[in-house]
Tab-separated table of N, CA and C in Angstrom:
chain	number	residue	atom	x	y	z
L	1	UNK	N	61.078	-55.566	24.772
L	1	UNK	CA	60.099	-54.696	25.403
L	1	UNK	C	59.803	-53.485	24.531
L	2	UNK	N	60.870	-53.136	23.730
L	2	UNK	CA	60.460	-51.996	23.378
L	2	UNK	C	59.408	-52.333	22.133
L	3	UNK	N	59.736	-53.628	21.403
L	3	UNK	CA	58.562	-53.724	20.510
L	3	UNK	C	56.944	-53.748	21.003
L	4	UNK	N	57.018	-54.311	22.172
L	4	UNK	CA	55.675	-54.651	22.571
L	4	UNK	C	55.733	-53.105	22.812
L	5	UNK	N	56.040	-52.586	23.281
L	5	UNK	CA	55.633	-50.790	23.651
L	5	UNK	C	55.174	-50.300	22.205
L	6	UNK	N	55.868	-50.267	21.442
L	6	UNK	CA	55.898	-49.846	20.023
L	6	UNK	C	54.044	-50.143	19.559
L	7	UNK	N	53.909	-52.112	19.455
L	7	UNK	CA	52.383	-52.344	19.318
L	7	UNK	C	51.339	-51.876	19.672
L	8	UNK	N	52.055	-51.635	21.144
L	8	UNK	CA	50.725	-51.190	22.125
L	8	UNK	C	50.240	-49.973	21.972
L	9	UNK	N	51.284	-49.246	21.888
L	9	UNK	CA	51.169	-47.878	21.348
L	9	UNK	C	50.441	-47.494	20.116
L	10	UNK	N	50.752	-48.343	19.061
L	10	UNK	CA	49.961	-48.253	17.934
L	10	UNK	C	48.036	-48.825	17.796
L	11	UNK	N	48.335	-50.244	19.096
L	11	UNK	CA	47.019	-50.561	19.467
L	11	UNK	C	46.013	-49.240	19.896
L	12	UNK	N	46.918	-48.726	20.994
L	12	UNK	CA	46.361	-47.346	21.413
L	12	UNK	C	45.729	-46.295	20.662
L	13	UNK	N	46.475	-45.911	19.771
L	13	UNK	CA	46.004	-44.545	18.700
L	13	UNK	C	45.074	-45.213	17.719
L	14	UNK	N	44.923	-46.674	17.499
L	14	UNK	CA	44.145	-47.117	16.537
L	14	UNK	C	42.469	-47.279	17.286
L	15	UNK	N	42.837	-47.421	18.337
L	15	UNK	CA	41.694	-47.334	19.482
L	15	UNK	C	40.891	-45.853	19.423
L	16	UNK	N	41.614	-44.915	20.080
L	16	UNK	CA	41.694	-43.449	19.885
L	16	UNK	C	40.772	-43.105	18.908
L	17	UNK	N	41.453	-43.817	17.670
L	17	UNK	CA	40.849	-43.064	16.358
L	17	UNK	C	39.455	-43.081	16.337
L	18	UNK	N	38.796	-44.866	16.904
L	18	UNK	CA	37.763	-45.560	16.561
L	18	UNK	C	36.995	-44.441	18.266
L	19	UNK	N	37.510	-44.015	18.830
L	19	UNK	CA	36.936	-43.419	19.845
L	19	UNK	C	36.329	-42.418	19.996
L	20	UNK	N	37.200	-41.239	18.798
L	20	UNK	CA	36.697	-40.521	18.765
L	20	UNK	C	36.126	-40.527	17.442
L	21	UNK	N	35.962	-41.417	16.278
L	21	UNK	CA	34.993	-41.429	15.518
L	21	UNK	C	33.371	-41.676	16.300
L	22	UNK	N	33.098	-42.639	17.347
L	22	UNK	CA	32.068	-42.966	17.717
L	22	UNK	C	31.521	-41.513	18.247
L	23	UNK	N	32.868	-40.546	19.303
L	23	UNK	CA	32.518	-39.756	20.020
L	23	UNK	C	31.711	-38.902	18.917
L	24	UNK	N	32.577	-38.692	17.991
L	24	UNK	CA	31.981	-37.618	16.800
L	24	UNK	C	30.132	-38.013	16.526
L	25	UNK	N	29.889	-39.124	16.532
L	25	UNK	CA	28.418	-39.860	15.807
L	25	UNK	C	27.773	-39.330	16.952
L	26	UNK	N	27.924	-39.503	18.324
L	26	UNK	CA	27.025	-39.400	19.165
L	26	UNK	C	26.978	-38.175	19.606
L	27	UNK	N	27.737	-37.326	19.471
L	27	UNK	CA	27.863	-35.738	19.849
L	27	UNK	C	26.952	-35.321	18.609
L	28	UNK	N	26.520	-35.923	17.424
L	28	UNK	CA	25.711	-35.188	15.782
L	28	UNK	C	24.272	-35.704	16.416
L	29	UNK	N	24.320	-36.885	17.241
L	29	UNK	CA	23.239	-37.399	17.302
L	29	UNK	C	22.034	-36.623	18.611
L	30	UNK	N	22.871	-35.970	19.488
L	30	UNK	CA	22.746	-35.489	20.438
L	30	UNK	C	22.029	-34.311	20.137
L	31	UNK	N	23.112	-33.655	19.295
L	31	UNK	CA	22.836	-32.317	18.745
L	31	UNK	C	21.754	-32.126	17.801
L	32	UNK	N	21.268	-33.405	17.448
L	32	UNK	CA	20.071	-33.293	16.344
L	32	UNK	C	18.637	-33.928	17.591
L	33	UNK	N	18.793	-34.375	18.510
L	33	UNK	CA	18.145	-34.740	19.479
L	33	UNK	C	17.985	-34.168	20.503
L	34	UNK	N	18.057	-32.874	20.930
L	34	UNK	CA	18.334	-32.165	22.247
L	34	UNK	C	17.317	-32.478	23.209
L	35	UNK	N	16.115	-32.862	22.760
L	35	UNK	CA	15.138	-33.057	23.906
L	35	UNK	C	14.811	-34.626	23.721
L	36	UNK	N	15.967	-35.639	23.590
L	36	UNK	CA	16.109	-36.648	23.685
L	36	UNK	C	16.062	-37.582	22.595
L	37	UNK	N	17.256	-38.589	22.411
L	37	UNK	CA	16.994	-39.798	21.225
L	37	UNK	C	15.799	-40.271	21.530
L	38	UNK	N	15.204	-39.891	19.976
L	38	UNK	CA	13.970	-40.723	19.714
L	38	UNK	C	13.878	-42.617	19.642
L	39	UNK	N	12.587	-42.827	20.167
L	39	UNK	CA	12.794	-44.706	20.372
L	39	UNK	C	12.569	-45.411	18.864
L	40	UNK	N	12.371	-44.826	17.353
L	40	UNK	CA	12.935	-45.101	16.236
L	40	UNK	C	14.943	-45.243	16.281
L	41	UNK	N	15.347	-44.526	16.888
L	41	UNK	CA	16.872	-44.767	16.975
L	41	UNK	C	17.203	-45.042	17.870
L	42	UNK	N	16.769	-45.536	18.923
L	42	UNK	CA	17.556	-45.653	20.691
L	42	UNK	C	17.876	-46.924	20.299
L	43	UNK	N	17.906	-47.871	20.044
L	43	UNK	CA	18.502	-48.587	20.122
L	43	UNK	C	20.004	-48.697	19.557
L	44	UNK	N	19.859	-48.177	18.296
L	44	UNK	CA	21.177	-48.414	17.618
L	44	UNK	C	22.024	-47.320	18.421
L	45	UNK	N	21.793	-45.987	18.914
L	45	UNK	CA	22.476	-45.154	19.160
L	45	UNK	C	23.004	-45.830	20.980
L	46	UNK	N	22.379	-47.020	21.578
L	46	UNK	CA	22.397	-47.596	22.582
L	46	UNK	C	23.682	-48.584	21.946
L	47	UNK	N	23.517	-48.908	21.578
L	47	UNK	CA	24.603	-49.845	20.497
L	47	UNK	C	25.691	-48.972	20.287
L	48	UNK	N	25.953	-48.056	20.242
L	48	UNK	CA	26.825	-47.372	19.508
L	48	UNK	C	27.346	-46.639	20.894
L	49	UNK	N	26.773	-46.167	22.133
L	49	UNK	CA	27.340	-45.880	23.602
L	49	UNK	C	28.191	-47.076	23.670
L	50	UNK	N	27.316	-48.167	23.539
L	50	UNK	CA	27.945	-49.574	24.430
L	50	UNK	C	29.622	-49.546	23.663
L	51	UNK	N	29.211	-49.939	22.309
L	51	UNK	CA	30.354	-49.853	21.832
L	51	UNK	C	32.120	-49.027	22.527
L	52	UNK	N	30.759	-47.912	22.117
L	52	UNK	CA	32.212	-46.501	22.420
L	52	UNK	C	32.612	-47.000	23.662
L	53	UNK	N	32.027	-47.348	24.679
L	53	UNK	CA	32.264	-47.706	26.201
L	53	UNK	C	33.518	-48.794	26.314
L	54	UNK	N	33.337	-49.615	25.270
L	54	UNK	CA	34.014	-50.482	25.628
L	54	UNK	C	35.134	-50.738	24.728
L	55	UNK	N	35.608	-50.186	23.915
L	55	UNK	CA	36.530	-49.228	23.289
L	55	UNK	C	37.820	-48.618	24.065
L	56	UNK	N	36.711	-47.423	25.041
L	56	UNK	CA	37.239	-47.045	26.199
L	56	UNK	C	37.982	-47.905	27.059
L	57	UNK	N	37.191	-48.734	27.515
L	57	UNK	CA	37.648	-49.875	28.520
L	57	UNK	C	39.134	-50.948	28.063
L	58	UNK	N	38.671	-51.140	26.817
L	58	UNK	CA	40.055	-51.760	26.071
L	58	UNK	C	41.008	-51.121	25.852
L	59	UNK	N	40.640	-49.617	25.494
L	59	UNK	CA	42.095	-48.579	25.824
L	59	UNK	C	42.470	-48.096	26.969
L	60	UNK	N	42.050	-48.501	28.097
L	60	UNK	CA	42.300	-48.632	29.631
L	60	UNK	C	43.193	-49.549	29.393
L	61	UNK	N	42.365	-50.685	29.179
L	61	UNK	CA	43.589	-51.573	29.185
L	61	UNK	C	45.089	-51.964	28.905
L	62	UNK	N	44.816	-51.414	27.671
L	62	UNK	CA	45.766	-51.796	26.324
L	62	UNK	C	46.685	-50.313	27.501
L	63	UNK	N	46.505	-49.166	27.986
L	63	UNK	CA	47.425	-48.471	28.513
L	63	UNK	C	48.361	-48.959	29.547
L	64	UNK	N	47.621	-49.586	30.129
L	64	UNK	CA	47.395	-50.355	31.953
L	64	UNK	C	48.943	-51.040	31.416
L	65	UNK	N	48.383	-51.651	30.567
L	65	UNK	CA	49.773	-52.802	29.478
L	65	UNK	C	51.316	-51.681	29.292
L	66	UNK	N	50.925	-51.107	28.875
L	66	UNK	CA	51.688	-49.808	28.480
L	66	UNK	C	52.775	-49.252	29.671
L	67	UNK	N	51.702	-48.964	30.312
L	67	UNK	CA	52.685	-48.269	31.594
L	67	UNK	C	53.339	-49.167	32.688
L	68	UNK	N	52.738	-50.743	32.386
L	68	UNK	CA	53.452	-51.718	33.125
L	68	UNK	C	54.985	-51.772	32.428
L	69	UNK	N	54.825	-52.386	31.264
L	69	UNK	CA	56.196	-52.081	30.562
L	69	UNK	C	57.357	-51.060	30.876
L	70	UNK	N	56.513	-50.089	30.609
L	70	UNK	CA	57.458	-48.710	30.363
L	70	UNK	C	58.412	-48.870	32.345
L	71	UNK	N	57.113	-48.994	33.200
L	71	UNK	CA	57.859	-49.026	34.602
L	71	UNK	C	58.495	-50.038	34.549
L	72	UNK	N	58.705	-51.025	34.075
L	72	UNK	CA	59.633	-52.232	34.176
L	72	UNK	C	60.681	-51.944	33.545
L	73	UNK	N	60.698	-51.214	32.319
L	73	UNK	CA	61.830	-50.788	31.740
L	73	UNK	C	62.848	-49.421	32.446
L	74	UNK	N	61.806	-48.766	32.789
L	74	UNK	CA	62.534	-47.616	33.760
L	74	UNK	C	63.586	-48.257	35.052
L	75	UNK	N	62.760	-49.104	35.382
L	75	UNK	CA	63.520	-49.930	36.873
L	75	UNK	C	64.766	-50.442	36.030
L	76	UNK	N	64.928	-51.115	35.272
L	76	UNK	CA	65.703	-51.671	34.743
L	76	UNK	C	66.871	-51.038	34.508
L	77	UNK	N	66.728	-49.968	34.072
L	77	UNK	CA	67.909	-48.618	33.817
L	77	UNK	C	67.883	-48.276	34.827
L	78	UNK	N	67.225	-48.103	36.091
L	78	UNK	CA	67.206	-47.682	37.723
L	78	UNK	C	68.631	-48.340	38.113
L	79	UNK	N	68.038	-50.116	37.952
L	79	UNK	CA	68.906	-50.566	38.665
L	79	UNK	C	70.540	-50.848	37.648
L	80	UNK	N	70.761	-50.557	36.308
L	80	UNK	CA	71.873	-50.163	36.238
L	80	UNK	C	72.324	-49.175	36.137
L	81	UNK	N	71.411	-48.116	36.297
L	81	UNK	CA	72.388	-46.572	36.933
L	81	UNK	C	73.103	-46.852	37.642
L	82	UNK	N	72.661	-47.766	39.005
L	82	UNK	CA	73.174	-47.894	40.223
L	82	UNK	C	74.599	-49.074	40.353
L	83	UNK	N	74.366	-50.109	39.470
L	83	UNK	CA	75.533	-51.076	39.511
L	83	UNK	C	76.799	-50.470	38.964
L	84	UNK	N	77.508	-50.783	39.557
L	84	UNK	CA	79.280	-50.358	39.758
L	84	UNK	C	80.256	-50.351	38.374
């Protein structure tokens, strides 16, 4: 267990990274667009939400994974705190 924690964890921050690189593109894109992405770029910058979105969603996941473990491992030491 602890390796898969170890992966996941690393899945995680490698996620992260790619998360907030996208966040970075679309916060420049925003900021150069204030009264809205122009329809020369909406698409790709539509491409590039979707992306980030689902990024997000896979590092939901990939956590979801994470904290199942970790509580299975906690119980585990729960229940031999408790044995005699």
């Amino acid at each position: 267990a602890e390796e898969e924690t170890a992966r996941l964890d690393a899945q995680i921050d490698a996620l992260d990274a790619q998360i907030a690189a996208l966040a970075t593109e679309l916060t420049g894109i925003g900021r150069r667009h204030p009264s809205g992405i122009p329809a020369a770029i909406y698409d790709g910058y539509k491409q590039t939400v979707n992306e980030h979105n689902a990024l997000v969603s896979e590092t939901n996941t990939q956590a979801g994974a994470y904290k199942t473990i970790v509580a299975k491992q906690n119980g585990l030491v729960d229940d031999l705190n408790w044995a005699p």
